[in-house]
Short mmCIF file of C-alpha atoms in Angstrom, two decimals:
data_model
loop_
_atom_site.label_atom_id
_atom_site.label_comp_id
_atom_site.label_asym_id
_atom_site.label_seq_id
_atom_site.Cartn_x
_atom_site.Cartn_y
_atom_site.Cartn_z
CA MET P 1 96.87 69.36 130.24
CA THR P 2 98.40 71.02 133.29
CA VAL P 3 99.99 74.41 133.54
CA THR P 4 103.31 74.12 135.35
CA LYS P 5 104.28 77.78 135.39
CA THR P 6 102.63 81.08 134.51
CA GLU P 7 104.27 84.43 133.92
CA ALA P 8 103.04 87.68 132.42
CA LEU P 9 104.68 90.69 130.83
CA PRO P 10 103.33 94.00 129.50
CA VAL P 11 103.63 94.78 125.78
CA ARG P 12 103.54 98.56 125.69
CA SER P 13 106.80 99.63 124.05
CA GLY P 14 109.50 98.44 121.68
CA ASP P 15 111.65 97.62 124.70
CA ASP P 16 108.86 95.40 126.04
CA VAL P 17 108.95 93.42 122.77
CA VAL P 18 112.67 92.79 123.38
CA ARG P 19 111.94 91.67 126.97
CA VAL P 20 109.18 89.31 125.77
CA ARG P 21 111.61 87.73 123.31
CA GLN P 22 114.22 87.21 126.03
CA ARG P 23 111.73 85.68 128.47
CA VAL P 24 110.21 83.39 125.82
CA ARG P 25 113.71 82.23 124.90
CA ALA P 26 114.48 81.42 128.56
CA LEU P 27 111.24 79.44 128.96
CA ALA P 28 111.81 77.59 125.67
CA VAL P 29 115.25 76.55 126.92
CA GLU P 30 113.75 75.56 130.27
CA ILE P 31 111.30 73.08 128.71
CA GLY P 32 114.09 71.66 126.54
CA LEU P 33 113.14 72.90 123.06
CA GLY P 34 115.92 72.48 120.49
CA LEU P 35 117.64 75.49 118.95
CA VAL P 36 115.49 75.64 115.80
CA ASP P 37 112.24 75.29 117.80
CA GLN P 38 113.43 77.95 120.25
CA THR P 39 114.13 80.28 117.34
CA LYS P 40 110.70 79.60 115.84
CA ILE P 41 108.71 80.28 119.00
CA VAL P 42 110.79 83.38 119.85
CA THR P 43 110.27 84.72 116.31
CA ALA P 44 106.52 84.00 116.47
CA ALA P 45 106.38 85.74 119.87
CA SER P 46 108.20 88.73 118.43
CA GLU P 47 105.70 89.01 115.54
CA LEU P 48 102.70 88.76 117.87
CA ALA P 49 104.14 91.15 120.45
CA ARG P 50 104.69 93.69 117.72
CA ASN P 51 101.12 93.22 116.47
CA THR P 52 99.85 93.75 120.02
CA LEU P 53 101.86 96.96 120.19
CA ASP P 54 101.31 98.35 116.69
CA TYR P 55 97.74 97.30 115.96
CA GLY P 56 96.29 96.60 119.43
CA GLY P 57 97.65 99.76 121.01
CA GLY P 58 99.54 97.69 123.60
CA GLY P 59 98.50 94.84 125.84
CA ASP P 60 99.91 91.90 127.73
CA VAL P 61 101.35 88.47 127.15
CA ARG P 62 100.82 85.44 129.37
CA MET P 63 103.52 82.79 129.12
CA GLU P 64 102.80 79.29 130.39
CA THR P 65 104.81 76.12 130.46
CA VAL P 66 102.40 73.23 130.08
CA LEU P 67 102.46 69.49 130.40
CA ALA P 68 100.25 67.09 128.41
CA GLY P 69 101.06 63.59 129.60
CA THR P 70 104.83 63.58 129.44
CA ARG P 71 105.00 66.19 126.71
CA LYS P 72 106.22 69.65 127.61
CA GLY P 73 105.09 72.74 125.79
CA LEU P 74 105.18 76.51 125.85
CA ARG P 75 101.93 78.41 125.43
CA LEU P 76 101.78 82.15 124.83
CA THR P 77 98.67 84.31 124.91
CA PHE P 78 98.81 87.86 123.56
CA GLU P 79 95.88 90.06 124.49
CA ASP P 80 95.00 93.64 123.73
CA GLN P 81 91.97 95.89 124.13
CA GLY P 82 92.51 97.56 120.78
CA PRO P 83 90.20 98.02 117.79
CA GLY P 84 90.02 94.29 117.05
CA ILE P 85 90.05 92.61 113.65
CA ALA P 86 86.89 92.68 111.56
CA ASP P 87 88.00 90.12 108.99
CA ILE P 88 90.33 87.56 110.57
CA GLU P 89 90.65 85.53 107.37
CA GLN P 90 91.92 88.58 105.54
CA ALA P 91 94.29 89.49 108.41
CA MET P 92 95.76 85.98 108.28
CA THR P 93 96.59 86.34 104.59
CA ASP P 94 100.28 86.81 103.86
CA HIS P 95 101.24 90.32 102.79
CA TYR P 96 97.90 91.80 103.87
CA THR P 97 98.48 94.66 106.29
CA SER P 98 96.23 97.34 107.70
CA GLY P 99 99.31 99.26 108.87
CA GLY P 100 102.79 99.77 107.53
CA GLY P 101 104.06 96.25 108.17
CA LEU P 102 104.96 93.45 105.84
CA GLY P 103 101.77 91.56 106.65
CA LEU P 104 103.57 88.40 107.72
CA GLY P 105 102.88 88.57 111.46
CA LEU P 106 99.78 86.42 111.92
CA GLY P 107 100.31 83.94 109.09
CA GLY P 108 104.00 83.70 109.95
CA ALA P 109 103.33 83.15 113.66
CA LYS P 110 100.87 80.41 112.75
CA ARG P 111 103.39 78.62 110.54
CA LEU P 112 106.02 78.85 113.27
CA SER P 113 103.76 77.32 115.93
CA ASN P 114 102.24 73.88 116.53
CA GLU P 115 98.97 75.43 117.71
CA PHE P 116 97.43 78.75 116.82
CA HIS P 117 94.18 80.29 117.93
CA ILE P 118 92.82 83.79 117.39
CA GLU P 119 89.74 85.49 118.75
CA SER P 120 88.87 89.07 118.04
CA THR P 121 85.90 91.31 118.65
CA PRO P 122 85.81 94.56 116.71
CA GLY P 123 85.82 97.40 119.19
CA SER P 124 86.99 95.39 122.18
CA GLY P 125 90.23 93.62 121.38
CA THR P 126 92.17 90.64 120.12
CA ARG P 127 93.57 87.52 121.76
CA VAL P 128 96.07 85.25 120.01
CA THR P 129 97.28 82.00 121.57
CA ILE P 130 100.15 79.91 120.22
CA ALA P 131 101.87 76.81 121.50
CA ARG P 132 105.02 74.94 120.62
CA TRP P 133 105.52 71.38 121.87
CA LYS P 134 108.73 69.57 122.56
CA MET T 1 120.78 107.26 122.42
CA ASP T 2 122.56 104.03 121.50
CA ARG T 3 124.19 103.86 118.11
CA ILE T 4 125.57 100.93 116.15
CA PRO T 5 129.13 101.68 115.01
CA ILE T 6 129.86 101.74 111.28
CA LEU T 7 133.37 100.93 110.10
CA LYS T 8 134.83 101.92 106.76
CA LEU T 9 137.18 99.51 105.01
CA GLY T 10 138.28 100.54 101.53
CA GLY T 11 135.14 101.11 99.47
CA ALA T 12 132.92 99.24 101.92
CA LEU T 13 131.06 100.06 105.10
CA ILE T 14 130.86 97.35 107.72
CA VAL T 15 128.26 97.05 110.44
CA THR T 16 128.05 94.27 112.94
CA ILE T 17 124.79 93.99 114.84
CA GLN T 18 125.52 92.70 118.33
CA VAL T 19 122.45 93.87 120.22
CA ASP T 20 118.75 93.15 120.19
CA MET T 21 117.34 95.60 117.66
CA HIS T 22 114.52 97.89 118.67
CA ASP T 23 112.73 100.58 116.71
CA ARG T 24 114.89 103.60 117.48
CA LEU T 25 118.12 101.71 116.99
CA ALA T 26 116.94 100.40 113.60
CA LEU T 27 115.97 103.89 112.45
CA ALA T 28 119.24 105.37 113.71
CA LEU T 29 121.25 102.71 111.87
CA GLU T 30 119.42 103.38 108.62
CA GLU T 31 120.03 107.12 108.94
CA ASP T 32 123.68 106.76 109.93
CA LEU T 33 124.40 104.32 107.12
CA THR T 34 122.72 106.50 104.53
CA ALA T 35 124.65 109.56 105.66
CA MET T 36 127.91 107.63 105.66
CA ILE T 37 127.37 106.21 102.16
CA ALA T 38 126.78 109.74 100.89
CA ARG T 39 129.82 111.08 102.74
CA THR T 40 132.33 108.35 101.83
CA GLY T 41 131.04 107.25 98.43
CA ALA T 42 131.09 103.65 99.66
CA ARG T 43 129.95 101.12 97.06
CA GLY T 44 129.18 98.26 99.41
CA VAL T 45 127.54 97.78 102.79
CA LEU T 46 128.24 94.62 104.75
CA ILE T 47 125.86 93.87 107.62
CA GLU T 48 127.09 91.10 109.88
CA ILE T 49 124.30 89.45 111.90
CA SER T 50 125.83 86.33 113.45
CA ALA T 51 124.94 87.62 116.92
CA LEU T 52 121.23 87.95 116.07
CA GLU T 53 119.19 85.19 117.68
CA ILE T 54 116.17 85.92 115.54
CA VAL T 55 115.26 87.90 112.44
CA ASP T 56 111.59 88.78 112.56
CA SER T 57 109.66 90.78 109.97
CA PHE T 58 110.58 94.00 111.77
CA ILE T 59 114.32 93.40 111.40
CA GLY T 60 113.75 91.97 107.92
CA ARG T 61 111.98 95.15 106.89
CA MET T 62 114.86 97.21 108.30
CA LEU T 63 117.39 95.21 106.25
CA VAL T 64 115.30 95.47 103.08
CA SER T 65 114.88 99.20 103.62
CA ILE T 66 118.61 99.77 104.19
CA ALA T 67 119.37 97.80 101.01
CA ALA T 68 116.83 99.80 99.00
CA VAL T 69 118.16 103.18 100.13
CA SER T 70 121.77 102.03 99.65
CA ARG T 71 120.98 100.90 96.12
CA VAL T 72 119.58 104.31 95.26
CA LEU T 73 122.90 105.73 96.49
CA ASP T 74 124.75 103.20 94.31
CA ALA T 75 125.91 100.88 97.09
CA GLU T 76 125.18 97.19 97.33
CA THR T 77 124.12 95.53 100.60
CA VAL T 78 125.35 92.13 101.70
CA VAL T 79 124.01 90.46 104.85
CA ALA T 80 126.53 88.01 106.27
CA GLY T 81 126.66 85.41 109.01
CA MET T 82 123.02 84.49 109.50
CA ARG T 83 122.67 81.58 111.94
CA PRO T 84 121.26 78.39 110.40
CA ALA T 85 118.30 78.29 112.86
CA VAL T 86 117.49 81.89 111.92
CA ALA T 87 117.62 81.02 108.21
CA ILE T 88 115.22 78.07 108.68
CA THR T 89 112.82 80.25 110.67
CA LEU T 90 113.00 83.10 108.17
CA VAL T 91 111.92 80.82 105.33
CA GLU T 92 109.00 79.44 107.36
CA LEU T 93 107.98 82.93 108.39
CA GLY T 94 107.75 83.75 104.67
CA LEU T 95 110.13 86.66 104.74
CA GLU T 96 111.98 87.42 101.53
CA LEU T 97 115.04 89.60 101.74
CA THR T 98 114.32 91.36 98.47
CA GLY T 99 117.29 93.16 96.96
CA ILE T 100 119.74 91.83 99.54
CA LYS T 101 122.69 89.62 98.77
CA THR T 102 123.58 87.15 101.50
CA ALA T 103 126.87 85.52 102.37
CA LEU T 104 127.73 82.73 104.76
CA ASN T 105 130.31 84.82 106.61
CA VAL T 106 132.12 88.15 106.59
CA GLU T 107 134.95 86.84 104.44
CA ARG T 108 132.62 85.75 101.64
CA GLY T 109 130.56 88.91 102.05
CA MET T 110 133.63 91.09 101.60
CA ALA T 111 134.61 89.02 98.56
CA LEU T 112 131.22 89.84 96.96
CA ILE T 113 131.72 93.54 97.58
CA GLN T 114 135.35 93.46 96.44
CA ALA T 115 134.29 91.71 93.24
CA ARG T 116 131.92 94.56 92.49
CA LEU T 117 134.59 97.15 93.25
CA SER T 118 137.23 95.50 91.07
CA ASP T 119 134.75 94.97 88.21
CA GLU T 120 134.28 98.69 88.14
CA ASP T 121 138.02 99.35 88.38
CA ASP T 122 138.35 97.33 85.18
CA GLY T 123 136.56 100.02 83.27
CA HIS T 124 132.88 99.72 84.16
CA GLY T 125 133.14 102.07 87.09
CA SER T 126 131.57 105.43 87.61
CA ASP T 127 133.54 108.63 87.85
CA ARG T 128 133.02 108.83 91.58
CA ASP T 129 136.06 109.19 93.82
CA ARG T 130 136.82 105.96 95.56
CA HIS T 131 139.30 104.89 98.15
CA GLU T 132 141.54 102.15 96.92
CA ASP T 133 142.71 99.37 99.17
#
């Protein structure tokens, strides 16, 4: 798999979440995702960006367009240096929340993506990677 | 600070969301709507979202919260005009718009609210002052 383009944006405010959504939409259009797939990856990005902000205390997102053979994809990596997640399985459960949210962010983002990967170390941060393929 | 305009039409309040929602705007809308329901005695709130490219759990929570507060103030909330791609995504996300009525477009949304208003005019209404069309 080759990375054809890499961009990064900060996720430190509500306005940043809006900017991430707009940039993810533009990249999704660029690789030729259909309208429903665009909407899914932008919604997943919005959930994860908000998690980064609300639970991770802010962080960054790396956005990559990738190519596997002739297949184009969009890969997003959200990273924070926040408190981390002690029990990932529990955090993935729908309607579980450690904050004031609806608890749909992680599970929802996973359902809206073709690939989902999460790593977290309590005390040092969380990294979530998703991908959507054309 | 930005504000989303709220229009009053008969016994209904109408809001059309044309911008990307962020935290402060969502809170301001909830406050403004609540104040306006109390001030006008509106019985219905129509929120038109055809311009929204996504509805994530943040916006979903805002809509559910507006509907819950409106209901306590005796007004019913109808969300109209959701894009099909947004509806598909919302279901996959797992978001339920509890307590919210939905309508395909503004016309059908207004019909839902009007039906409630005229039901009450037929003798089931409260003794609140209302503006007639």
